[in-house]
Short mmCIF file of C-alpha atoms and ligand atoms in Angstrom, two decimals:
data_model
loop_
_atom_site.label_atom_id
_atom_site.label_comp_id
_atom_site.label_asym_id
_atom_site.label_seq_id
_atom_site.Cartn_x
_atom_site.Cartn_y
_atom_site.Cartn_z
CA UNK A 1 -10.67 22.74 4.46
CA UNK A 2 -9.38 22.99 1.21
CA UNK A 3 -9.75 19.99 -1.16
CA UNK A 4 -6.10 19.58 -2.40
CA UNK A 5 -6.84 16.40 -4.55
CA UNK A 6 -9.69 17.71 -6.12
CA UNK A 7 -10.26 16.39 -9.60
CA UNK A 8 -7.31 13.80 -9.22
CA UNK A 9 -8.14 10.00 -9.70
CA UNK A 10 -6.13 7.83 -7.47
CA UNK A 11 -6.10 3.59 -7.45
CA UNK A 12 -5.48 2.00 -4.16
CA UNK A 13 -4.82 -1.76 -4.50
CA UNK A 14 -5.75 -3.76 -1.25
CA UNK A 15 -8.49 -0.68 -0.32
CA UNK A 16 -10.92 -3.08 1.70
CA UNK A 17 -9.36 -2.94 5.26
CA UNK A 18 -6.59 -1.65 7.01
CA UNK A 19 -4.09 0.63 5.58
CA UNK A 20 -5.48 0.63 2.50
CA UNK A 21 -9.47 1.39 3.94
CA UNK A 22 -8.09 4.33 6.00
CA UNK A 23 -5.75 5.80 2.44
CA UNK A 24 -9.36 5.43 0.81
CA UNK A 25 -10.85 7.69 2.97
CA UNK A 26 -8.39 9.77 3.53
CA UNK A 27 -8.00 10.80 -0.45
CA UNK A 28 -11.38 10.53 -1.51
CA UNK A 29 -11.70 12.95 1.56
CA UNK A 30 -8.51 15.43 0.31
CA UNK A 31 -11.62 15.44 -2.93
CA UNK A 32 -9.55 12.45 -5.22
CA UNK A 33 -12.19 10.04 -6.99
CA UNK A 34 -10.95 7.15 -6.18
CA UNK A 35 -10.54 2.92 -7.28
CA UNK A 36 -9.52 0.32 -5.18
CA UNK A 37 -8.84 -3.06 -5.49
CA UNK A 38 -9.93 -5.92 -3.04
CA UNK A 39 -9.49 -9.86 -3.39
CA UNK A 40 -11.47 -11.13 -0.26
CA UNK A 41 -13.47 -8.71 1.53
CA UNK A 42 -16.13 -7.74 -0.43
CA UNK A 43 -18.47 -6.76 2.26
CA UNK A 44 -15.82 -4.81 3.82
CA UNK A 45 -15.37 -3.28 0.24
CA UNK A 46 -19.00 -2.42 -0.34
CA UNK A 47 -19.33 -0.72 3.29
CA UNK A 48 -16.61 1.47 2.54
CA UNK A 49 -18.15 2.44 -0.60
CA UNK A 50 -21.12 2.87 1.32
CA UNK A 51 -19.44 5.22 3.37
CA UNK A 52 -17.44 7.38 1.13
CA UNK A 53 -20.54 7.63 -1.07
CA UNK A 54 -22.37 8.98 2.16
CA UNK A 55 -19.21 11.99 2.39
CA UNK A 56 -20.16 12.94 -1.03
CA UNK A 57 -16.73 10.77 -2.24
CA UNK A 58 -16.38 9.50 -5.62
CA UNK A 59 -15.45 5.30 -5.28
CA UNK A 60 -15.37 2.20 -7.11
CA UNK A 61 -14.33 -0.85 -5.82
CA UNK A 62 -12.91 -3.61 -8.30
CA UNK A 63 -12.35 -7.08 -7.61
CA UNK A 64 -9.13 -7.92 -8.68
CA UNK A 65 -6.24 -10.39 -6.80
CA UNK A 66 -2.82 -8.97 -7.12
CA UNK A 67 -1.98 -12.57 -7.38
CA UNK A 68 -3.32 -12.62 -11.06
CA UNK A 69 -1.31 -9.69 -13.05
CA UNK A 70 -3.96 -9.72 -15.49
CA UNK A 71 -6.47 -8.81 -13.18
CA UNK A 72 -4.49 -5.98 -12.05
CA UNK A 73 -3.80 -4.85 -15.58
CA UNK A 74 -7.52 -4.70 -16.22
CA UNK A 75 -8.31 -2.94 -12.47
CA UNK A 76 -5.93 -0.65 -13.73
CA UNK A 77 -7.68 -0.15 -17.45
CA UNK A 78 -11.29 0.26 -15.29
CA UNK A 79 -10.25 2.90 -12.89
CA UNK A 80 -8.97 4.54 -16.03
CA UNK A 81 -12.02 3.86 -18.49
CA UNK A 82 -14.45 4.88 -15.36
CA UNK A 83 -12.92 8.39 -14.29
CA UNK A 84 -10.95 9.49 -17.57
CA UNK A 85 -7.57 9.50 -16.22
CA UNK A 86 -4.77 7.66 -13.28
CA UNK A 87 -3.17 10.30 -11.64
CA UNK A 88 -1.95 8.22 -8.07
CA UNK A 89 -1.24 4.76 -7.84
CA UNK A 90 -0.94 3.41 -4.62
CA UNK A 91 0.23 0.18 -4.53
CA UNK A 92 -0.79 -1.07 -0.95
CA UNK A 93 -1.83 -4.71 -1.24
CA UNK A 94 -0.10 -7.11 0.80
CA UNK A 95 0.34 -10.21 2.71
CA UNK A 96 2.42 -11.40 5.38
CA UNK A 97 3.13 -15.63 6.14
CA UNK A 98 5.33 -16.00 8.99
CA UNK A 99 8.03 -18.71 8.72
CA UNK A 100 11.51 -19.45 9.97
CA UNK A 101 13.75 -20.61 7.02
CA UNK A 102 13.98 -24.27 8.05
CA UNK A 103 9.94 -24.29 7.73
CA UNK A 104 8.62 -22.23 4.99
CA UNK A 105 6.82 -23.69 2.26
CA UNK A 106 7.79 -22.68 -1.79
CA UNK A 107 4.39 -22.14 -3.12
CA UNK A 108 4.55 -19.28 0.28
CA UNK A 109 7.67 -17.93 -0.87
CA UNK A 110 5.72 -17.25 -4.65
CA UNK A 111 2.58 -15.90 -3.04
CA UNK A 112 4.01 -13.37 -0.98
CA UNK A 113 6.60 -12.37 -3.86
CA UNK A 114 3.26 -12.50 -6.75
CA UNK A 115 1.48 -10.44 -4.42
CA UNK A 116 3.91 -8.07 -2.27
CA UNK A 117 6.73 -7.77 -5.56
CA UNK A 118 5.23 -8.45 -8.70
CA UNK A 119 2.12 -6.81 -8.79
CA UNK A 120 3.74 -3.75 -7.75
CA UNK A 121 5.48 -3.37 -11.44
CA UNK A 122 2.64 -4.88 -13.01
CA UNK A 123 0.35 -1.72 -11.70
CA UNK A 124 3.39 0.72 -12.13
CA UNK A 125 3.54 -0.47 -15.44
CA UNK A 126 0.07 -0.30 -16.56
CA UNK A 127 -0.74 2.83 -14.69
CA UNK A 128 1.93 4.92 -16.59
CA UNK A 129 0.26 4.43 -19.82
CA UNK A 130 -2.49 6.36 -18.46
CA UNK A 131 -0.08 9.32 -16.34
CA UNK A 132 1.40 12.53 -17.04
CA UNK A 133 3.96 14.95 -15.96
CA UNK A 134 2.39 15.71 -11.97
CA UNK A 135 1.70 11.43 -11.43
CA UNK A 136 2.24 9.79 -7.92
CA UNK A 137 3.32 6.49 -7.44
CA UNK A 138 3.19 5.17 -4.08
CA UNK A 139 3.74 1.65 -2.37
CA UNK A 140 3.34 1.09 1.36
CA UNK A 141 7.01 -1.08 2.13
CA UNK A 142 8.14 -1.47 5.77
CA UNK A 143 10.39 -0.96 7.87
CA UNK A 144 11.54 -4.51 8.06
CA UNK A 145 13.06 -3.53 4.50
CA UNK A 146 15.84 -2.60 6.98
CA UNK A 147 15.35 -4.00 9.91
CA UNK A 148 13.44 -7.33 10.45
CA UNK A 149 13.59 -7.66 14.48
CA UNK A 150 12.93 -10.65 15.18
CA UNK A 151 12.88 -14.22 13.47
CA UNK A 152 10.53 -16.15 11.46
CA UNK A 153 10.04 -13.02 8.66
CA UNK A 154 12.61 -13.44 6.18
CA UNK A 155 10.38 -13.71 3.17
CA UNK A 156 8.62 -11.02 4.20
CA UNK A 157 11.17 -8.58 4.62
CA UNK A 158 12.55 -9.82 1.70
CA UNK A 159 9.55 -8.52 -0.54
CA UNK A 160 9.32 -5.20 1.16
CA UNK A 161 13.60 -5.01 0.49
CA UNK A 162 12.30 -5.32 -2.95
CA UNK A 163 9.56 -2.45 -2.90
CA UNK A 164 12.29 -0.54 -1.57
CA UNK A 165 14.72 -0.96 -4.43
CA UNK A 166 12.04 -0.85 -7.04
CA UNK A 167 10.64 2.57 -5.77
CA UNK A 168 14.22 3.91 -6.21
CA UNK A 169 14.53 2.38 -9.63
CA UNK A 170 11.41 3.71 -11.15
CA UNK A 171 11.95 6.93 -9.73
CA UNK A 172 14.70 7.00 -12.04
CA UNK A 173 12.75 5.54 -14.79
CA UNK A 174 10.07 7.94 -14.45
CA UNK A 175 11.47 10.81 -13.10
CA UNK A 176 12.15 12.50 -16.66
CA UNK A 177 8.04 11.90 -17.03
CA UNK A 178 7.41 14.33 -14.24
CA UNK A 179 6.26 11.33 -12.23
CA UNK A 180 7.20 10.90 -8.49
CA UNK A 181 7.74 7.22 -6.62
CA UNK A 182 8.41 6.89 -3.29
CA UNK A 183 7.32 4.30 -0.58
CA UNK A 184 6.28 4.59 3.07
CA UNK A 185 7.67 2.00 5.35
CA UNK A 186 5.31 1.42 8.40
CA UNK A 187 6.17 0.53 11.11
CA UNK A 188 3.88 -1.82 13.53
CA UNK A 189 0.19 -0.70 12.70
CA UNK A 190 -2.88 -1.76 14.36
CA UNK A 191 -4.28 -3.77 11.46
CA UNK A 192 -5.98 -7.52 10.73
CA UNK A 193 -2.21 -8.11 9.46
CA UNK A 194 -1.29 -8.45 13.64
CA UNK A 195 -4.72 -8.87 14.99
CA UNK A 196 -2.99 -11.28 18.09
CA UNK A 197 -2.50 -9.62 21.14
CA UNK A 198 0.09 -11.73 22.45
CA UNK A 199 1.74 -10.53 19.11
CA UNK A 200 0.89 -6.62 19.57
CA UNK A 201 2.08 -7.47 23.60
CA UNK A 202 5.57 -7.74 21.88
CA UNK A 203 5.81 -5.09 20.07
CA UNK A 204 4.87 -2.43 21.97
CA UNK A 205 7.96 -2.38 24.06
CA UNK A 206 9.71 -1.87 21.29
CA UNK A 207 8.47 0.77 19.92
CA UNK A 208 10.04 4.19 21.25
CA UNK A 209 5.83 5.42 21.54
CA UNK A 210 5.00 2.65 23.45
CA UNK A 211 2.04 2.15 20.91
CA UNK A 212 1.58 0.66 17.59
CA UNK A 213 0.52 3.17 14.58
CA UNK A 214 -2.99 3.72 13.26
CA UNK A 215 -4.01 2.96 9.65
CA UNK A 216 -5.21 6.70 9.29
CA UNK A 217 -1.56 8.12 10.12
CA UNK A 218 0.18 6.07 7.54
CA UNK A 219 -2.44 7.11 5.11
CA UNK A 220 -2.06 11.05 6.12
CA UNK A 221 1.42 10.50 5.18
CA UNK A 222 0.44 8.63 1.69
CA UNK A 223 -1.84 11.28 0.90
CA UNK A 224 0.87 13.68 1.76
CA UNK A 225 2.94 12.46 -0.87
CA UNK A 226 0.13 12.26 -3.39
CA UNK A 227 -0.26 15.80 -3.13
CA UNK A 228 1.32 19.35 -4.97
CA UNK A 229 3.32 19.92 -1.86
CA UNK A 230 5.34 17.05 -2.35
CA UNK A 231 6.44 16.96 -5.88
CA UNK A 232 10.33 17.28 -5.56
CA UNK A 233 10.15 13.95 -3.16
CA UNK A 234 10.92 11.11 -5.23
CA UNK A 235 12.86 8.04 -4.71
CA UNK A 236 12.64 8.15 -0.88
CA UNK A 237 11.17 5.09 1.42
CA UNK A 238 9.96 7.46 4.34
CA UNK A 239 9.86 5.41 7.82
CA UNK A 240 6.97 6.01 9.88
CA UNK A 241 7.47 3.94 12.64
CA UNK A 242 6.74 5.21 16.42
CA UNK A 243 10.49 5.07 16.75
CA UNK A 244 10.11 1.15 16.24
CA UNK A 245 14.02 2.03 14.68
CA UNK A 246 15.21 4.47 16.58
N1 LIG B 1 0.04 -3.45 9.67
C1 LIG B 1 1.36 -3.35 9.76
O1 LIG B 1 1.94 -3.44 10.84
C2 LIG B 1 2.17 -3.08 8.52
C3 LIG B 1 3.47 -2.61 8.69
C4 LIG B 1 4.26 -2.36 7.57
C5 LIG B 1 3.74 -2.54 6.32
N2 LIG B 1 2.46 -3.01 6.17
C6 LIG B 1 1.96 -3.18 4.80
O2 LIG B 1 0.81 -2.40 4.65
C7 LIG B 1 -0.01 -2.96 3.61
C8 LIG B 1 -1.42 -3.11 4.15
O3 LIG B 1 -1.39 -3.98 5.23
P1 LIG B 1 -2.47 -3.98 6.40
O4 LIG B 1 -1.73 -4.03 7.66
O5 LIG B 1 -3.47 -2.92 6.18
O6 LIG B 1 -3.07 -5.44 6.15
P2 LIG B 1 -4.56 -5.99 6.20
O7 LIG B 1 -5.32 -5.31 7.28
O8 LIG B 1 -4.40 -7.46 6.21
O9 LIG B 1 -5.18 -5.52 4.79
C9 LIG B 1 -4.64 -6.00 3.60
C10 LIG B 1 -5.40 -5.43 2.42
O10 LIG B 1 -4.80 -5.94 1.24
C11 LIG B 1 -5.78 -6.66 0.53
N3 LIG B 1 -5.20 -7.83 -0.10
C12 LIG B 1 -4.55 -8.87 0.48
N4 LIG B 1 -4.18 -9.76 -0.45
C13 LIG B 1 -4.62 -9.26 -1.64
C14 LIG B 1 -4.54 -9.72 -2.97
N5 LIG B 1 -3.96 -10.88 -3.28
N6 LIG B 1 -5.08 -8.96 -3.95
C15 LIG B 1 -5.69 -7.78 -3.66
N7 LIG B 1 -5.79 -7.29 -2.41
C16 LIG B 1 -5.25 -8.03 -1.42
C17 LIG B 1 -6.85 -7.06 1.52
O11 LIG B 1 -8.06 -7.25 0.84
P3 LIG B 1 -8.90 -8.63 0.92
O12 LIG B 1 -9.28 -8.87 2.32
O13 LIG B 1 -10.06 -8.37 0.03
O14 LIG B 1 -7.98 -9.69 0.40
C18 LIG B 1 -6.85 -5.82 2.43
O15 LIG B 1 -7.62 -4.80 1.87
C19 LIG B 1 0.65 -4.27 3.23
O16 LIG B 1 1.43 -4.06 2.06
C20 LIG B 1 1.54 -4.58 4.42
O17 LIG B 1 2.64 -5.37 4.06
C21 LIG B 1 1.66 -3.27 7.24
#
């Protein structure tokens, strides 16, 4: 199979497990060297490199909270400084604290917005220094930007309404650069984020599929974007969601 990221350099943020592992793999696969980011899971992190090293993958895993902008700023400067140049950015870190309104705490409003809303311009904003006319910019939303389902995520889909607004802003911004941003908005995935069956038991009616998503198809649609074939797609949130909207 043809390589069709070969010699591109591509920074994942939140690349130790889940969504983020599987977009890893998938475009250090598709021949991108590629950073990520973890805050947590360093273990997890050094497997993976482990294991894309062992494909013949380029990969460097950074420590770096999304939480702290500085720290992104710098995981930013280091994937840059290690491989020459930033070509993809995909902004995937994120965290999700369940609450009803009457209940939820202020310093888990600032979290989730520090972590799921700011650090997303802080990376966009630091990664453009470094891009030229052909950059991706990518950040993994939801679908509860539109349509939240059931109670007790608010917040949540409040931070992923704001990835979605963002993504059409900067494609604005940056469209004149020659540099694409769009979003993907997930719907249920198998991931740690849901790891509670009783939880997943919900869901799955809902979904037209009858199943929840896989990490590796939301990151076949990530690197899809990241690629040539998708340069005149910019400013679009693209839903993939087992028909969890239909
Ligand atoms: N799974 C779903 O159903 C679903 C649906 C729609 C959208 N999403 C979105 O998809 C993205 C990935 O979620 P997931 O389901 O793969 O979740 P996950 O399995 O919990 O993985 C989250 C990833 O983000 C990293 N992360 C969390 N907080 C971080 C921080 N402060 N700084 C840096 N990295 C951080 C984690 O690394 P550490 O362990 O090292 O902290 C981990 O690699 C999120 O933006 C989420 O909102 C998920």
């Amino acid at each position: 199979m043809t390589k069709i990221l070969l010699g591109k350099v591509a920074l994942v943020t939140g690349g130790s497990r889940g969504i983020g592992a599987a977009i890893v793999r998938r475009l250090a696969a598709d021949g991108a060297a590629v950073a990520f980011t973890f805050a947590a899971s360093e273990e997890r992190a050094l497997a993976l490199v482990a294991e894309v090293e062992a494909l013949g993958g380029k990969v460097l895993a950074i420590k770096a909270d999304s939480g702290d902008a500085e720290a992104v700023r710098r995981a930013v400067a280091r994937t840059a400084g290690a491989f020459g140049v930033l070509d993809i950015l995909v902004n995937n870190a994120g965290i999700l604290i369940h609450g009803k309104v009457d209940e939820f705490a202020l310093e888990d409003f600032d979290r989730m917005v520090d972590v799921n809303v700011r650090a997303v311009f802080v990376a966009v904003q630091a990664a453009i220094k470094h891009m030229t006319t052909g950059g991706r910019i990518i950040t993994t939303g939801s679908v509860v930007a539109d349509y939240t389902g059931f109670p007790g995520a608010s917040i949540y889909s409040m931070t992923k309404g704001a990835v979605s607004a963002m993504t059409r802003g900067f494609a604005r911004d940056l469209g004149p650069r020659g540099i694409t941003v769009n979003a993907v908005q997930p719907g249920p995935t198998e991931t740690d984020i849901n790891d509670i069956e009783s939880q997943r038991a919900m869901l799955r009616p809902m979904m037209a599929l009858g199943r929840m998503g896989k990490d590796w198809e939301v990151a076949s649609l990530v690197a899809y974007l990241a690629g040539p074939q998708a340069g005149f797609i910019t400013g679009s949130l693209l839903t993939i969601d087992g028909g969890y909207t239909a």
